[in-house]
């Protein structure tokens, strides 16, 4: 089954851009997704590199806030997020181990 959703999403205070997301049901552990954002690459990069913006762009509602608040500026940096999921044994948790967000390449304008 495939569901196509279009929604308005805020990228910072000044910009609202149209985003289209395609979600596919799969029976495997790894899932890939593609998201097209009508915004300059540098602006998208700025939002993604700033952990404090991730709760506002998270479509699941699980991301609560950034544990590590400094923006990513170099390859190899890691940031952690406070998370909440009703089906998690404790409800609240932090991303850890393989759920950490790793910056593999730093190219802000593409």
CSV table of C-alpha atoms in Angstrom, one decimal:
chain,number,residue,atom,x,y,z
A,1,UNK,CA,0.0,0.0,0.0
A,2,UNK,CA,1.2,3.5,-0.8
A,3,UNK,CA,0.0,6.8,0.7
A,4,UNK,CA,0.9,10.1,-0.8
A,5,UNK,CA,0.6,13.1,1.6
A,6,UNK,CA,1.1,16.7,0.8
A,7,UNK,CA,1.4,19.2,3.7
A,8,UNK,CA,2.6,22.6,4.5
A,9,UNK,CA,5.6,22.6,6.8
A,10,UNK,CA,7.5,25.5,8.5
A,11,UNK,CA,11.2,25.9,7.7
A,12,UNK,CA,12.2,28.5,10.2
A,13,UNK,CA,10.1,31.6,11.0
A,14,UNK,CA,10.0,33.2,7.6
A,15,UNK,CA,9.4,30.3,5.1
A,16,UNK,CA,6.6,27.8,4.5
A,17,UNK,CA,7.3,25.4,1.7
A,18,UNK,CA,5.3,22.7,0.1
A,19,UNK,CA,6.5,19.2,0.9
A,20,UNK,CA,5.4,16.0,-0.7
A,21,UNK,CA,6.1,12.7,1.2
A,22,UNK,CA,5.6,9.2,-0.2
A,23,UNK,CA,5.1,6.5,2.4
A,24,UNK,CA,5.2,2.8,1.5
A,25,UNK,CA,4.4,-0.2,3.7
A,26,UNK,CA,7.3,-2.6,3.7
A,27,UNK,CA,8.1,-5.9,5.4
A,28,UNK,CA,11.8,-5.3,5.9
A,29,UNK,CA,13.8,-3.5,8.6
A,30,UNK,CA,15.3,-0.8,6.4
A,31,UNK,CA,13.1,1.9,5.0
A,32,UNK,CA,14.1,4.6,2.6
A,33,UNK,CA,12.1,7.8,2.1
A,34,UNK,CA,12.3,10.7,-0.3
A,35,UNK,CA,11.1,14.2,0.5
A,36,UNK,CA,11.1,17.1,-2.0
A,37,UNK,CA,11.1,20.6,-0.4
A,38,UNK,CA,10.7,23.8,-2.5
A,39,UNK,CA,13.4,25.7,-0.7
A,40,UNK,CA,17.0,26.6,-1.3
A,41,UNK,CA,19.4,23.8,-0.4
A,42,UNK,CA,21.3,26.0,2.0
A,43,UNK,CA,18.1,26.8,4.0
A,44,UNK,CA,17.1,23.1,4.1
A,45,UNK,CA,20.6,22.2,5.3
A,46,UNK,CA,20.4,24.9,8.0
A,47,UNK,CA,17.2,23.4,9.4
A,48,UNK,CA,18.6,19.8,9.3
A,49,UNK,CA,21.9,20.7,10.8
A,50,UNK,CA,20.2,22.4,13.8
A,51,UNK,CA,19.0,19.8,16.3
A,52,UNK,CA,16.7,22.4,18.0
A,53,UNK,CA,14.5,22.5,14.8
A,54,UNK,CA,13.9,18.7,14.6
A,55,UNK,CA,10.8,18.6,16.8
A,56,UNK,CA,9.1,21.2,14.6
A,57,UNK,CA,9.7,19.1,11.4
A,58,UNK,CA,9.1,15.7,12.9
A,59,UNK,CA,5.9,14.2,11.4
A,60,UNK,CA,5.6,11.5,14.1
A,61,UNK,CA,5.4,13.7,17.2
A,62,UNK,CA,8.0,11.5,18.9
A,63,UNK,CA,10.8,14.0,18.8
A,64,UNK,CA,10.6,16.2,21.9
A,65,UNK,CA,13.7,18.3,22.0
A,66,UNK,CA,17.4,18.3,21.4
A,67,UNK,CA,19.7,17.0,24.1
A,68,UNK,CA,22.7,18.4,22.2
A,69,UNK,CA,21.7,21.9,21.1
A,70,UNK,CA,24.7,23.0,19.0
A,71,UNK,CA,24.3,22.9,15.2
A,72,UNK,CA,26.4,20.4,13.3
A,73,UNK,CA,29.4,22.0,11.7
A,74,UNK,CA,31.8,19.2,10.8
A,75,UNK,CA,31.8,15.6,9.6
A,76,UNK,CA,31.6,13.0,12.5
A,77,UNK,CA,29.5,15.1,14.9
A,78,UNK,CA,26.6,13.5,16.7
A,79,UNK,CA,23.5,14.9,18.3
A,80,UNK,CA,20.9,13.2,20.6
A,81,UNK,CA,17.2,13.8,20.9
A,82,UNK,CA,14.7,13.4,23.7
A,83,UNK,CA,11.9,11.2,22.4
A,84,UNK,CA,8.5,10.1,23.5
A,85,UNK,CA,6.4,7.2,22.3
A,86,UNK,CA,3.3,5.9,24.1
A,87,UNK,CA,4.3,2.3,23.4
A,88,UNK,CA,7.9,2.6,24.7
A,89,UNK,CA,8.1,1.0,28.2
A,90,UNK,CA,9.0,4.3,29.8
A,91,UNK,CA,7.2,6.6,27.4
A,92,UNK,CA,10.2,9.0,27.4
A,93,UNK,CA,13.6,8.0,26.1
A,94,UNK,CA,16.7,9.4,24.3
A,95,UNK,CA,17.9,8.2,21.0
A,96,UNK,CA,21.0,6.0,21.5
A,97,UNK,CA,23.5,3.7,19.7
A,98,UNK,CA,22.4,3.1,16.1
A,99,UNK,CA,19.6,5.7,16.4
A,100,UNK,CA,22.0,8.6,16.7
A,101,UNK,CA,22.1,11.0,13.9
A,102,UNK,CA,25.6,11.0,12.2
A,103,UNK,CA,26.8,13.6,9.9
A,104,UNK,CA,28.6,11.8,7.1
A,105,UNK,CA,29.2,14.6,4.6
A,106,UNK,CA,29.0,18.4,5.1
A,107,UNK,CA,28.0,20.3,2.0
A,108,UNK,CA,25.6,23.1,2.9
A,109,UNK,CA,24.6,24.3,-0.6
A,110,UNK,CA,23.3,21.1,-2.2
